[in-house]
mmCIF file of C-alpha atoms (C1' of nucleotides) in Angstrom:
data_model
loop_
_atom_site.group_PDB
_atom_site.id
_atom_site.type_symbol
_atom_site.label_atom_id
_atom_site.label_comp_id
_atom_site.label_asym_id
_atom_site.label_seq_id
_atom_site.Cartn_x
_atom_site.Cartn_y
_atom_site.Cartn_z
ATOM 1 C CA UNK I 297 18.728 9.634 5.929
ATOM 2 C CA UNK I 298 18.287 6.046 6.823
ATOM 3 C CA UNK I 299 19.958 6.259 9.816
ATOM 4 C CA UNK I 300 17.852 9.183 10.872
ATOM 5 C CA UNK I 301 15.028 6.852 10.090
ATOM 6 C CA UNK I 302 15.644 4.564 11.284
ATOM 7 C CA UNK I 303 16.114 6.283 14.584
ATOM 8 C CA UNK I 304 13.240 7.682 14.287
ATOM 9 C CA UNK I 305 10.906 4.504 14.002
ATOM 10 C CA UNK I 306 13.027 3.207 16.935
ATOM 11 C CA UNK I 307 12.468 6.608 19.056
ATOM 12 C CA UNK I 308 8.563 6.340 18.153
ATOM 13 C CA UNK I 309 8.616 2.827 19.614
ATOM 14 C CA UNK I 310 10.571 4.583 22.935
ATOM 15 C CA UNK I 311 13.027 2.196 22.786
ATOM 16 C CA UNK I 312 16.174 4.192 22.341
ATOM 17 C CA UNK I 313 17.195 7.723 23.172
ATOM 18 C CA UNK I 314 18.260 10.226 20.637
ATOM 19 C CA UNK I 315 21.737 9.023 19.062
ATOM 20 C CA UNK I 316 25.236 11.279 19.018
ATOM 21 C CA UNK I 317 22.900 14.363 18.065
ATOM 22 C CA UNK I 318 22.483 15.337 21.389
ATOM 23 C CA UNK I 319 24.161 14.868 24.540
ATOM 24 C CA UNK I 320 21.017 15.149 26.512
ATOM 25 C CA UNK I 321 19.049 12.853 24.629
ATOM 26 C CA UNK I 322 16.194 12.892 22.352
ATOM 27 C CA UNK I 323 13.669 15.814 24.426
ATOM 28 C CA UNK I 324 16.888 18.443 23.952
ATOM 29 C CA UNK I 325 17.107 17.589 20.353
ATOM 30 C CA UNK I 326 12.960 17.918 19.711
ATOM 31 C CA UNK I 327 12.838 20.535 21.460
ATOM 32 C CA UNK I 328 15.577 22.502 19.557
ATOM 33 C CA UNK I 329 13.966 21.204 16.434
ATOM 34 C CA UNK I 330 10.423 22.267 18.068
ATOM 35 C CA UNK I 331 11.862 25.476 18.206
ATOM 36 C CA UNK I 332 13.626 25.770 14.869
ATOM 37 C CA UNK I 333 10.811 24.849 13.071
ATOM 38 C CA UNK I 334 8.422 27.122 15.056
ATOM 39 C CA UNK I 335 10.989 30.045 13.947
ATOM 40 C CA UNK I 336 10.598 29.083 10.597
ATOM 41 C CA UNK I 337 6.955 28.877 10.686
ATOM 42 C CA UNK I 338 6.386 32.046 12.216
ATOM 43 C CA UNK I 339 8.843 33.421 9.366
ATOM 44 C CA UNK I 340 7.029 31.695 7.193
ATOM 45 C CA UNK I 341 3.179 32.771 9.170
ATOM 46 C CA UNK I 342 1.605 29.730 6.852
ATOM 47 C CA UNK I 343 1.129 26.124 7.107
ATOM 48 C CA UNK I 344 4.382 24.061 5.915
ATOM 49 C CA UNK I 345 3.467 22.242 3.070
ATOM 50 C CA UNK I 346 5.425 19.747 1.035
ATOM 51 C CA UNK I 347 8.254 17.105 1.557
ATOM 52 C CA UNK I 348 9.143 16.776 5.345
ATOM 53 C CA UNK I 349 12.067 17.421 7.046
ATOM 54 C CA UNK I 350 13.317 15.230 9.844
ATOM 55 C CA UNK I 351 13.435 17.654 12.236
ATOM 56 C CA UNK I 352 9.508 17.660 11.479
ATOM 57 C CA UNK I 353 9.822 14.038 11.302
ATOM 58 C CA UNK I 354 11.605 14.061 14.562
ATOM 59 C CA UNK I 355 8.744 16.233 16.180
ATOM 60 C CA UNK I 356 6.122 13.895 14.934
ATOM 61 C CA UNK I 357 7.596 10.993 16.285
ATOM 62 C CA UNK I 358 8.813 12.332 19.681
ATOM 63 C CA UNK I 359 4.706 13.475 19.914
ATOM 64 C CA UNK I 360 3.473 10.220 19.381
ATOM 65 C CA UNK I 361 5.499 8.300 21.315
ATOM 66 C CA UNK I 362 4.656 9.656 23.954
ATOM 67 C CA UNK I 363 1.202 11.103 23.604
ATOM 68 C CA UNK I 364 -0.139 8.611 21.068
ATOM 69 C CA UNK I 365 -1.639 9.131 17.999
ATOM 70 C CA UNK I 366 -5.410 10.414 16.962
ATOM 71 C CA UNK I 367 -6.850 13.976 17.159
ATOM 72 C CA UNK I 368 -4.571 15.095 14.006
ATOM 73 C CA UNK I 369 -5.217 18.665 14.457
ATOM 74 C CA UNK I 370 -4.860 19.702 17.694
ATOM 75 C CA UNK I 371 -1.399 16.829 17.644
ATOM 76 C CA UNK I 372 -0.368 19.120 14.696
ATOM 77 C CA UNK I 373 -0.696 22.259 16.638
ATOM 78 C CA UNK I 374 0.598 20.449 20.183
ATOM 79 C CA UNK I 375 3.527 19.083 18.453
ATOM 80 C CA UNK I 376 4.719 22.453 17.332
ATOM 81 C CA UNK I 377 4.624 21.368 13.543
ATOM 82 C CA UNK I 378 2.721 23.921 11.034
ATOM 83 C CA UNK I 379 1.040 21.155 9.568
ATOM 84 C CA UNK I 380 -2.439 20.177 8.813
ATOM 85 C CA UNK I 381 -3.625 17.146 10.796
ATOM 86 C CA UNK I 382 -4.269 15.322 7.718
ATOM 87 C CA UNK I 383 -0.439 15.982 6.447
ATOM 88 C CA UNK I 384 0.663 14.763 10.482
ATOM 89 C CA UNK I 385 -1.364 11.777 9.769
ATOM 90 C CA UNK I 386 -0.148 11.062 6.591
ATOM 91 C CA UNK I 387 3.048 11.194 7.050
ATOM 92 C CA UNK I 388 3.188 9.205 10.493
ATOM 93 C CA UNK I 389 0.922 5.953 8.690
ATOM 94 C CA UNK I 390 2.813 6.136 5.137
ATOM 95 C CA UNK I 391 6.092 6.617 6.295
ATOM 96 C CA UNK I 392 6.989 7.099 10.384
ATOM 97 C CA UNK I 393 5.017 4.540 11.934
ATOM 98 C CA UNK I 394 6.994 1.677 13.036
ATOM 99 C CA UNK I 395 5.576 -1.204 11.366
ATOM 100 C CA UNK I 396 5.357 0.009 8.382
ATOM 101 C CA UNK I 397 7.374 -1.548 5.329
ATOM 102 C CA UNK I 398 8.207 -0.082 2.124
ATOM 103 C CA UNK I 399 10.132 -1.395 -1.000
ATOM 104 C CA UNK I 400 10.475 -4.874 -1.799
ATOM 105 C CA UNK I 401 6.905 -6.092 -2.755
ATOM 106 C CA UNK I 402 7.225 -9.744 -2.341
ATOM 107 C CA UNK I 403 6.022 -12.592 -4.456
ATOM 108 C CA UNK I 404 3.081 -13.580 -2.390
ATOM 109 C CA UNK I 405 2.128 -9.905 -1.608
ATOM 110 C CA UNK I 406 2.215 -9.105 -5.418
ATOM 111 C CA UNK I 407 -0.184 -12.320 -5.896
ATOM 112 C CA UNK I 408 -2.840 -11.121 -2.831
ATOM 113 C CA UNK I 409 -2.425 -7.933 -4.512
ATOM 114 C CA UNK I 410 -3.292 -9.098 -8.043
ATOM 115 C CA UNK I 411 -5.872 -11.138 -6.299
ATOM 116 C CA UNK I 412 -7.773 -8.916 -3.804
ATOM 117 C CA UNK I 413 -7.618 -5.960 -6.647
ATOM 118 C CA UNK I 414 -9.332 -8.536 -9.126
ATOM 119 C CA UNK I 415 -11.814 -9.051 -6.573
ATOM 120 C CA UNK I 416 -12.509 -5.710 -4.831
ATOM 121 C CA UNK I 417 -11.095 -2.862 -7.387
ATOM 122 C CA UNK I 418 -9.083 0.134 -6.150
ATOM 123 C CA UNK I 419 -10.704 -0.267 -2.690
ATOM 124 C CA UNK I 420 -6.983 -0.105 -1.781
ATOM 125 C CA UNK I 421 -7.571 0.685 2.083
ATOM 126 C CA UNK I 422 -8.935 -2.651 2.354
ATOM 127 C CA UNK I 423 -6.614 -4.229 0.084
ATOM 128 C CA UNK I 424 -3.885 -2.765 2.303
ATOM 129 C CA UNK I 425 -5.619 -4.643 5.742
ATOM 130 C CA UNK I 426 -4.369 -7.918 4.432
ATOM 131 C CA UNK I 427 -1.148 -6.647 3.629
ATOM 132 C CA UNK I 428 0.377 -5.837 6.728
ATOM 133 C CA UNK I 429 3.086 -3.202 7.203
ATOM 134 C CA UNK I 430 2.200 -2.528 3.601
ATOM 135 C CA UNK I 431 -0.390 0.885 3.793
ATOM 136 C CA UNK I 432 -2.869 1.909 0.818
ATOM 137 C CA UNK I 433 -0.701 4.584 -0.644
ATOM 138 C CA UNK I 434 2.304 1.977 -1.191
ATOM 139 C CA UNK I 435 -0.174 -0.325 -3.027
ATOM 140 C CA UNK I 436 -1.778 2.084 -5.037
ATOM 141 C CA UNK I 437 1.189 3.143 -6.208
ATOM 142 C CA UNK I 438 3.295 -0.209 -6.931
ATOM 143 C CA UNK I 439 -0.861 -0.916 -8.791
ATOM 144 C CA UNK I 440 -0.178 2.706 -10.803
ATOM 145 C CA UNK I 441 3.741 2.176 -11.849
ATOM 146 C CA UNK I 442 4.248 -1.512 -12.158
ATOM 147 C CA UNK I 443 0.568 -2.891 -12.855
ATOM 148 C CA UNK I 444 0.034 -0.219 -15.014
ATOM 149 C CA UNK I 445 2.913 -0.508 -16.631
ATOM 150 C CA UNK I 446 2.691 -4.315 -17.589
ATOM 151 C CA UNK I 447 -0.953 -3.507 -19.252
ATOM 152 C CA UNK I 448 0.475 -0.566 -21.000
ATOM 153 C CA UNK I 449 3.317 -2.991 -22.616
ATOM 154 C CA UNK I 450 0.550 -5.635 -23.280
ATOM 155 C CA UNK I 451 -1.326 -3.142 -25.203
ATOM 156 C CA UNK I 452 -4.448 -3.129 -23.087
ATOM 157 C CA UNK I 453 -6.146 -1.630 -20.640
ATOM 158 C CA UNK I 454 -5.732 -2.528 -17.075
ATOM 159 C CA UNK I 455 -9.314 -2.941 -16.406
ATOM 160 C CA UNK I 456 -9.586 -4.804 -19.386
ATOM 161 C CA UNK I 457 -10.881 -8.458 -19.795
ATOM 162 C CA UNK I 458 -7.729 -9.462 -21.518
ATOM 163 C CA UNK I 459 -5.190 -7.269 -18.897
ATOM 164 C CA UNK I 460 -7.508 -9.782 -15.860
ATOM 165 C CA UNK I 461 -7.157 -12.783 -17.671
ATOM 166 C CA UNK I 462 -3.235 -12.029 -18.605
ATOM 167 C CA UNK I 463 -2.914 -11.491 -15.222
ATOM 168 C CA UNK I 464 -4.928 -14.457 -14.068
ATOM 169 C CA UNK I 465 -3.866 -16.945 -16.219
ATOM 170 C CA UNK I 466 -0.291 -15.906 -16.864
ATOM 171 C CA UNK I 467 1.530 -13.610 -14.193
ATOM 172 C CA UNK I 468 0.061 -14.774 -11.174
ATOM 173 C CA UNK I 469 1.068 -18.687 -11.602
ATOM 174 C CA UNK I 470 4.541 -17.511 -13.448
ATOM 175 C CA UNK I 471 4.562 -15.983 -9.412
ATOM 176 C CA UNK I 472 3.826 -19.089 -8.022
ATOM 177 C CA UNK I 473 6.011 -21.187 -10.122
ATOM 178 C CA UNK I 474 8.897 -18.958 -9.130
ATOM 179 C CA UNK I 475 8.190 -19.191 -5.434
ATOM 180 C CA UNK I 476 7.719 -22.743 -6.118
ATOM 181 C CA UNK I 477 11.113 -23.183 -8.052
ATOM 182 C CA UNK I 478 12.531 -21.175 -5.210
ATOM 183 C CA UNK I 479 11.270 -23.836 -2.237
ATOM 184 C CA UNK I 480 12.338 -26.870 -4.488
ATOM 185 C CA UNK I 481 15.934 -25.342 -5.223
ATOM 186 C CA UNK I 482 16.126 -25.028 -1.552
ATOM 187 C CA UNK I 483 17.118 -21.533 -2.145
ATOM 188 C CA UNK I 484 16.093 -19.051 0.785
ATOM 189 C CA UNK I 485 12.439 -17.861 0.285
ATOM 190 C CA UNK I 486 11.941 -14.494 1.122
ATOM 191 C CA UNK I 487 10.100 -13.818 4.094
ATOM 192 C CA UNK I 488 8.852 -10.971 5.015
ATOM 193 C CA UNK I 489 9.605 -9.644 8.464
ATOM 194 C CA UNK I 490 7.077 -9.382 10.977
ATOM 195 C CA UNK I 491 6.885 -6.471 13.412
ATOM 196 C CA UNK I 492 7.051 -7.725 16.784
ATOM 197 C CA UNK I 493 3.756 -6.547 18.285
ATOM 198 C CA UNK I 494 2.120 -8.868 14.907
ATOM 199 C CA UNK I 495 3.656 -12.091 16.315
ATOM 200 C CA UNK I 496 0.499 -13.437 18.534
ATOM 201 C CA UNK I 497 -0.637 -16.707 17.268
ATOM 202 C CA UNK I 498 -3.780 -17.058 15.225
ATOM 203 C CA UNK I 499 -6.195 -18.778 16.654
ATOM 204 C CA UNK I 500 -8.763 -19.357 14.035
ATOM 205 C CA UNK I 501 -7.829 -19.621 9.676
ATOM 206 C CA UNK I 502 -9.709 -19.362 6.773
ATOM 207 C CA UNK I 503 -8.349 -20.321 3.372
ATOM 208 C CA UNK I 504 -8.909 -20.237 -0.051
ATOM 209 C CA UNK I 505 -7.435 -22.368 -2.624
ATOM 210 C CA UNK I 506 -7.456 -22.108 -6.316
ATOM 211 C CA UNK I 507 -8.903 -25.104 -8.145
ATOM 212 C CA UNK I 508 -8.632 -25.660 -11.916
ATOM 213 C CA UNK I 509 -12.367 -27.009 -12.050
ATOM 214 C CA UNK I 510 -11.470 -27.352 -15.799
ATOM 215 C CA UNK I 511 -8.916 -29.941 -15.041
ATOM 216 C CA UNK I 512 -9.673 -31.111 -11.558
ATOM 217 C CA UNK I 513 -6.388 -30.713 -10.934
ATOM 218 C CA UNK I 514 -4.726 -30.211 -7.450
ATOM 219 C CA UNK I 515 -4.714 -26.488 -7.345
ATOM 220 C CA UNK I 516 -0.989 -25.314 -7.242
ATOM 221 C CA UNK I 517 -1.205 -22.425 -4.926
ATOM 222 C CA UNK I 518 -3.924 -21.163 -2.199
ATOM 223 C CA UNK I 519 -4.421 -17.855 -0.272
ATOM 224 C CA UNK I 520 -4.631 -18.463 2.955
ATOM 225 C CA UNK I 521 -6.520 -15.127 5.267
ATOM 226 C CA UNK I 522 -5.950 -16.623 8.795
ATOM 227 C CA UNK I 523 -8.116 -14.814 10.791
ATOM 228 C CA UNK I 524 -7.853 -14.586 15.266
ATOM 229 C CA UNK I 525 -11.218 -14.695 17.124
ATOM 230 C CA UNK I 526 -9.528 -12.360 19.278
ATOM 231 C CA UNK I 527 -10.003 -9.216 17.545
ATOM 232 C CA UNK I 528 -6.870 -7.790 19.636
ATOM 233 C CA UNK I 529 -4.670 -10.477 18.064
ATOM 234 C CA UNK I 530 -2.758 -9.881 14.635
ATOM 235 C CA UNK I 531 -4.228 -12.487 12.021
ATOM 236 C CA UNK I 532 -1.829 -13.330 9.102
ATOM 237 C CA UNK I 533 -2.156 -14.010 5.246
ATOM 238 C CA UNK I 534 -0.464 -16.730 3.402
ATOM 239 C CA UNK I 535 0.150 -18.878 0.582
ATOM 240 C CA UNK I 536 0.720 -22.026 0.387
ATOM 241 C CA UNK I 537 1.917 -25.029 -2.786
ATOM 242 C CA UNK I 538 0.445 -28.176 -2.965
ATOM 243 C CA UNK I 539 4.749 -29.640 -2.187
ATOM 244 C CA UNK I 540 4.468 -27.849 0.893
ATOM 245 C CA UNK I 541 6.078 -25.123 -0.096
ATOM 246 C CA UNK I 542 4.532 -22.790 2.370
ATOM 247 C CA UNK I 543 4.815 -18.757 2.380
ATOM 248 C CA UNK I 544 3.437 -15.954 4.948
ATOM 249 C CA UNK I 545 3.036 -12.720 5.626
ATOM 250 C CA UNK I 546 2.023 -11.801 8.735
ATOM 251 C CA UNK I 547 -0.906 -9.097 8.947
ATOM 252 C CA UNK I 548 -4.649 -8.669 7.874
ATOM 253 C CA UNK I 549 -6.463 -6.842 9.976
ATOM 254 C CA UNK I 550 -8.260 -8.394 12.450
ATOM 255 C CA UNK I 551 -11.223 -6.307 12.259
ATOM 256 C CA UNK I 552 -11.853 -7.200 8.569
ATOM 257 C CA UNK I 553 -13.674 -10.454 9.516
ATOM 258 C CA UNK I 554 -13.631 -12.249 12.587
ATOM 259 C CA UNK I 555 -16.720 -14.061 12.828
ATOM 260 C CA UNK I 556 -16.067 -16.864 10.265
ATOM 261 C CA UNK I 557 -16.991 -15.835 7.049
ATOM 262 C CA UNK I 558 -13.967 -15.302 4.629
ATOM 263 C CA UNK I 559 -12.436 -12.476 5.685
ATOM 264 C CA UNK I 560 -10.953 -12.206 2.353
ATOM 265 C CA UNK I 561 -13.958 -13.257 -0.459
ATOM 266 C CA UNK I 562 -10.587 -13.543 -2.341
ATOM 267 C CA UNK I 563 -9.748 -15.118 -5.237
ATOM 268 C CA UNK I 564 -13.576 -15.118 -6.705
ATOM 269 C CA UNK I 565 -15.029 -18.014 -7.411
ATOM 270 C CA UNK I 566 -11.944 -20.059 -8.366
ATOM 271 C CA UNK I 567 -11.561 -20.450 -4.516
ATOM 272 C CA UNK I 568 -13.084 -22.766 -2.236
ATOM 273 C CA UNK I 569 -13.542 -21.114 0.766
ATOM 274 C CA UNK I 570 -12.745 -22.733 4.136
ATOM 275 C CA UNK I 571 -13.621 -21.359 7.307
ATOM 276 C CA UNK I 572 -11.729 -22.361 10.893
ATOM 277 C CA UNK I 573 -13.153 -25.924 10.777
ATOM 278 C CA UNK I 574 -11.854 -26.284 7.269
ATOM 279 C CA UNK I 575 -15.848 -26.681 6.083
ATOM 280 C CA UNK I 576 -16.132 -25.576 2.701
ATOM 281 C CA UNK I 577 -17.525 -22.836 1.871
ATOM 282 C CA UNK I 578 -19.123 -22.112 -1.407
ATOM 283 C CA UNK I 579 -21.905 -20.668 -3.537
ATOM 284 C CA UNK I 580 -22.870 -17.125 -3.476
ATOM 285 C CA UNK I 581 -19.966 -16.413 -0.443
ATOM 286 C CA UNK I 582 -17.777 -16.723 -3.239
ATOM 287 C CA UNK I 583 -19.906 -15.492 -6.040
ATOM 288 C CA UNK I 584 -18.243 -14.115 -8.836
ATOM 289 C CA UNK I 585 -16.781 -15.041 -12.506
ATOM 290 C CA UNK I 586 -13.811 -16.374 -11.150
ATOM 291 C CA UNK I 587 -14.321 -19.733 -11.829
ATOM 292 C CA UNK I 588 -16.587 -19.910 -14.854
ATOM 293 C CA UNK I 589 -13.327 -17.950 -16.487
ATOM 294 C CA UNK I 590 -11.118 -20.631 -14.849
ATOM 295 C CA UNK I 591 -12.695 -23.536 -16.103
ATOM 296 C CA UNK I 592 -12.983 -21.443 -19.755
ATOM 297 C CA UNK I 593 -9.359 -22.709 -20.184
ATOM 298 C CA UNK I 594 -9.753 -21.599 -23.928
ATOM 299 C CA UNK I 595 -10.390 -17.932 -23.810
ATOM 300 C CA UNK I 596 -11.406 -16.752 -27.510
ATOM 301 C CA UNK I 597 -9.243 -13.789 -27.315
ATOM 302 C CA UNK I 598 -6.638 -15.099 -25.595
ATOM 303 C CA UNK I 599 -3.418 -16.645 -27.051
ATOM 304 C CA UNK I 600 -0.735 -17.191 -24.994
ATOM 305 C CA UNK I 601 1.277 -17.642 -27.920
ATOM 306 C CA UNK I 602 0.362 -14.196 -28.920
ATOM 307 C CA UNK I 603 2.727 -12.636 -25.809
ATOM 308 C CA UNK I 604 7.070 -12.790 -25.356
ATOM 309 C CA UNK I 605 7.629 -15.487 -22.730
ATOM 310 C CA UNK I 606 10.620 -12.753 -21.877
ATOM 311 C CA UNK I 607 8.065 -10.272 -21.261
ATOM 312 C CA UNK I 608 6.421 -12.785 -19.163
ATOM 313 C CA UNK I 609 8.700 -13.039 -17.102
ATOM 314 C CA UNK I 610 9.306 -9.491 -16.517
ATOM 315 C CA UNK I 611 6.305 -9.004 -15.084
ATOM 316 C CA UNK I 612 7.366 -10.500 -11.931
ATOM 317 C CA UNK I 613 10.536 -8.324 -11.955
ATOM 318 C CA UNK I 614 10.137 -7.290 -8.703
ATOM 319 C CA UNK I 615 10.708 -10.664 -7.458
ATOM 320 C CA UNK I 616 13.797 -11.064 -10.038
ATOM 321 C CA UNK I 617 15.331 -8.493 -8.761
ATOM 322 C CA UNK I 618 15.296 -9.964 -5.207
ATOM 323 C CA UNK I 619 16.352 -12.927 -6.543
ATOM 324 C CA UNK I 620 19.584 -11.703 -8.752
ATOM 325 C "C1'" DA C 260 29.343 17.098 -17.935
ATOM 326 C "C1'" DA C 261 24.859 18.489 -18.988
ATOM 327 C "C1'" DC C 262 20.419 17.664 -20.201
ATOM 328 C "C1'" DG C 263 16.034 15.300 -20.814
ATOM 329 C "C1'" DC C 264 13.102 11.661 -19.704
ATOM 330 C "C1'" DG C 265 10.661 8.295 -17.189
ATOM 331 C "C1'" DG C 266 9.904 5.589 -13.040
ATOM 332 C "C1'" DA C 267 9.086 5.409 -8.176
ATOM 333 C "C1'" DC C 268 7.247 7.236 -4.378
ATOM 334 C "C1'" DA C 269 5.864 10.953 -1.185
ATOM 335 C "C1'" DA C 270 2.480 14.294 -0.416
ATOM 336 C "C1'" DC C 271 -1.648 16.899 -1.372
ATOM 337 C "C1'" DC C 272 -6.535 17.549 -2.662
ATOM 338 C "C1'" DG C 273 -11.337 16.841 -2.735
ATOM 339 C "C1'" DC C 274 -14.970 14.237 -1.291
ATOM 340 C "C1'" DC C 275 -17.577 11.620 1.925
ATOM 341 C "C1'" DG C 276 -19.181 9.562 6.211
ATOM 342 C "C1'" DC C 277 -19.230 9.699 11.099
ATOM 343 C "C1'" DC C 278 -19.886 11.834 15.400
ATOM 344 C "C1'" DG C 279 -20.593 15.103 18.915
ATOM 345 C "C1'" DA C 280 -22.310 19.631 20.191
ATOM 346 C "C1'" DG D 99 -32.350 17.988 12.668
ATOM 347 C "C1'" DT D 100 -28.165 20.285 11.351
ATOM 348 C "C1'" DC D 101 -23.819 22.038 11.515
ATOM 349 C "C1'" DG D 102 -18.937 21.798 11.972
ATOM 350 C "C1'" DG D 103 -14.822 19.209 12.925
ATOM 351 C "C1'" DC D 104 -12.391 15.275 12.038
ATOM 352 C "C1'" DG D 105 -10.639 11.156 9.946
ATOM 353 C "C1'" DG D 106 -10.530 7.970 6.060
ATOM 354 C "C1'" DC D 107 -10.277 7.077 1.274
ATOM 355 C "C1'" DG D 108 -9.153 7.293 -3.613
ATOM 356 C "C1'" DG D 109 -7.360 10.178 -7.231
ATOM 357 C "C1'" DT D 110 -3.942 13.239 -8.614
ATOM 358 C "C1'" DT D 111 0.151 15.931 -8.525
ATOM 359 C "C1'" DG D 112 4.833 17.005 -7.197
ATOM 360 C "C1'" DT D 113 9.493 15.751 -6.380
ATOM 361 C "C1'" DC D 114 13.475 13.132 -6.511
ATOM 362 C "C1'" DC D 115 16.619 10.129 -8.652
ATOM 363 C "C1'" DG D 116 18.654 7.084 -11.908
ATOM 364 C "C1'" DC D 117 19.604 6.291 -16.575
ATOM 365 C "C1'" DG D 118 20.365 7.121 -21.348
ATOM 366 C "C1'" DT D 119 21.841 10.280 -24.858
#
DNA sequence: AACGCGGACAACCGCCGCCGA
DNA sequence: GTCGGCGGCGGTTGTCCGCGT
């Protein structure tokens, strides 16, 4: 099934022709499938509904690579599937389209989750622009199973003050230290792969960097939201250490903010916000609780001695995983 | 080997806003 | 102004698969 999907992101891309399938290439094959699935439709005399099958797959992708995507419906009906434009449209931005990545939620795309979902809620569309090749369905649902599940096993709700402030104060630098660890012990850090068509260079960069206005000490990690002028251009998001440890991931969609202000208000008001001249940015751009809870470095409730450090460390088993 | 259970993820549903006729 | 089609979004459900018993 890989294979087959592989060829199909490929085929949408029209880069290849069908594989061994076919000796006449990849029209002969959709348009036996076309007409396989048509018979079964008209067997059928109803829309198709649940998981798809890659000859439906196949369809979908032959359609769009070479009539483009948009105008669901009538693509649905064009394409010979027996599918409702939303289900076509689904199913090509969750799963067929070629950028799009799935599995392996990365260290720094777990923190700008934690981050961005602290800031902005379930908005998880727009939590998904600054995750590129990452769509709002994949989020929503690493947020449901693995979030979710780490408040569940800490007892608390996930909306709750104490989940935000484990989260804050406890997962999300165990992340950083771990990416950090990783840099240091020269051991590969993983990157995540950029489609090709994302590679243009940003031209413009806002970032964000945490500060422990308790302390006044050097923040250890920043979200960077770098951010084109040229709307057509692919901006990225990354994160950087104060060693110099530095990790990306390419993405963040352009549209989200391009005239200078953050494009992310990430990170609430533990962030200083700089925009592309590196001139801070601050007051009610960042507005938010962020900091005051910061710089509360004693929370009343919260006792860090009160949690398993091995559960602590579980919480970033994604990354373990990648890492073992 | 069979069964049950839970996690992960794909897909659907309902609602809402936008836009053109 | 309004009506219908369409696309986007967030919530929910369904399905598959691995694992433990």
């Amino acid at each position: 099934m890989d294979m087959d999907k592989e060829y199909y992101m490929v085929a949408a891309m029209g880069m290849v022709a069908a594989p061994a399938m076919s000796p006449s290439g990849s029209s002969a094959v959709t348009t036996e499938a076309a007409m396989a699935v048509a018979t079964a439709s008209e067997d059928e005399g109803d829309l198709r509904r649940g998981p798809w099958t890659a000859q439906e797959d196949m369809l979908l992708v032959d359609y769009i690579s070479k009539h483009g995507e948009g105008r669901w419906n009538s693509l649905a009906r064009c394409a010979g599937l027996r599918r409702t434009g939303k289900s076509c449209r689904l199913r090509w931005l969750n799963y067929l389209r070629p950028d799009v990545r799935r599995g392996n939620i990365t260290p720094e795309e777990q923190l700008l989750i934690l981050e961005l979902h602290s800031r902005w809620g379930n908005r998880w569309s727009k939590i998904a622009q600054l995750l590129p090749g990452r769509t709002d369905n994949e989020i929503k649902n690493y947020w449901r199973t693995r979030v979710q599940k780490h408040a569940k096993q800490l007892r608390c709700d996930v909306n709750s003050d104490r989940f935000r402030d484990v989260v804050r104060r406890v997962w999300m630098p165990r992340l950083v230290e771990r990416m950090q660890a990783e840099a240091v012990a020269g051991a590969e850090v993983p990157v995540v792969t950029a489609p090709a068509r994302t590679m243009s260079s940003p031209a413009g960069a806002s970032r964000y960097r945490n500060v422990d206005h308790a302390s006044g000490a050097e923040p250890i990690w920043s979200v960077a939201a770098n951010v084109s002028p040229d709307a057509s251009t692919t901006p990225r998001s990354s994160l950087s250490t104060v060693d110099g440890a530095h990790f990306s991931t390419w993405g963040a969609d352009a549209t989200a903010n391009v005239n200078g202000t953050p494009p992310v208000e990430c990170a609430g008001s533990g962030f200083l916000a700089m925009d592309r001249h590196d001139h801070v940015l601050q007051g009610d751009e960042l507005s938010g609780s962020w900091s005051e809870l910061l710089a509360a470095t004693n929370l009343p409730d919260f006792e860090l001695g009160d949690l398993d450090d091995n559960l602590l460390w579980s919480l970033d088993d994604a990354y373990l995983q990648q890492s073992c």
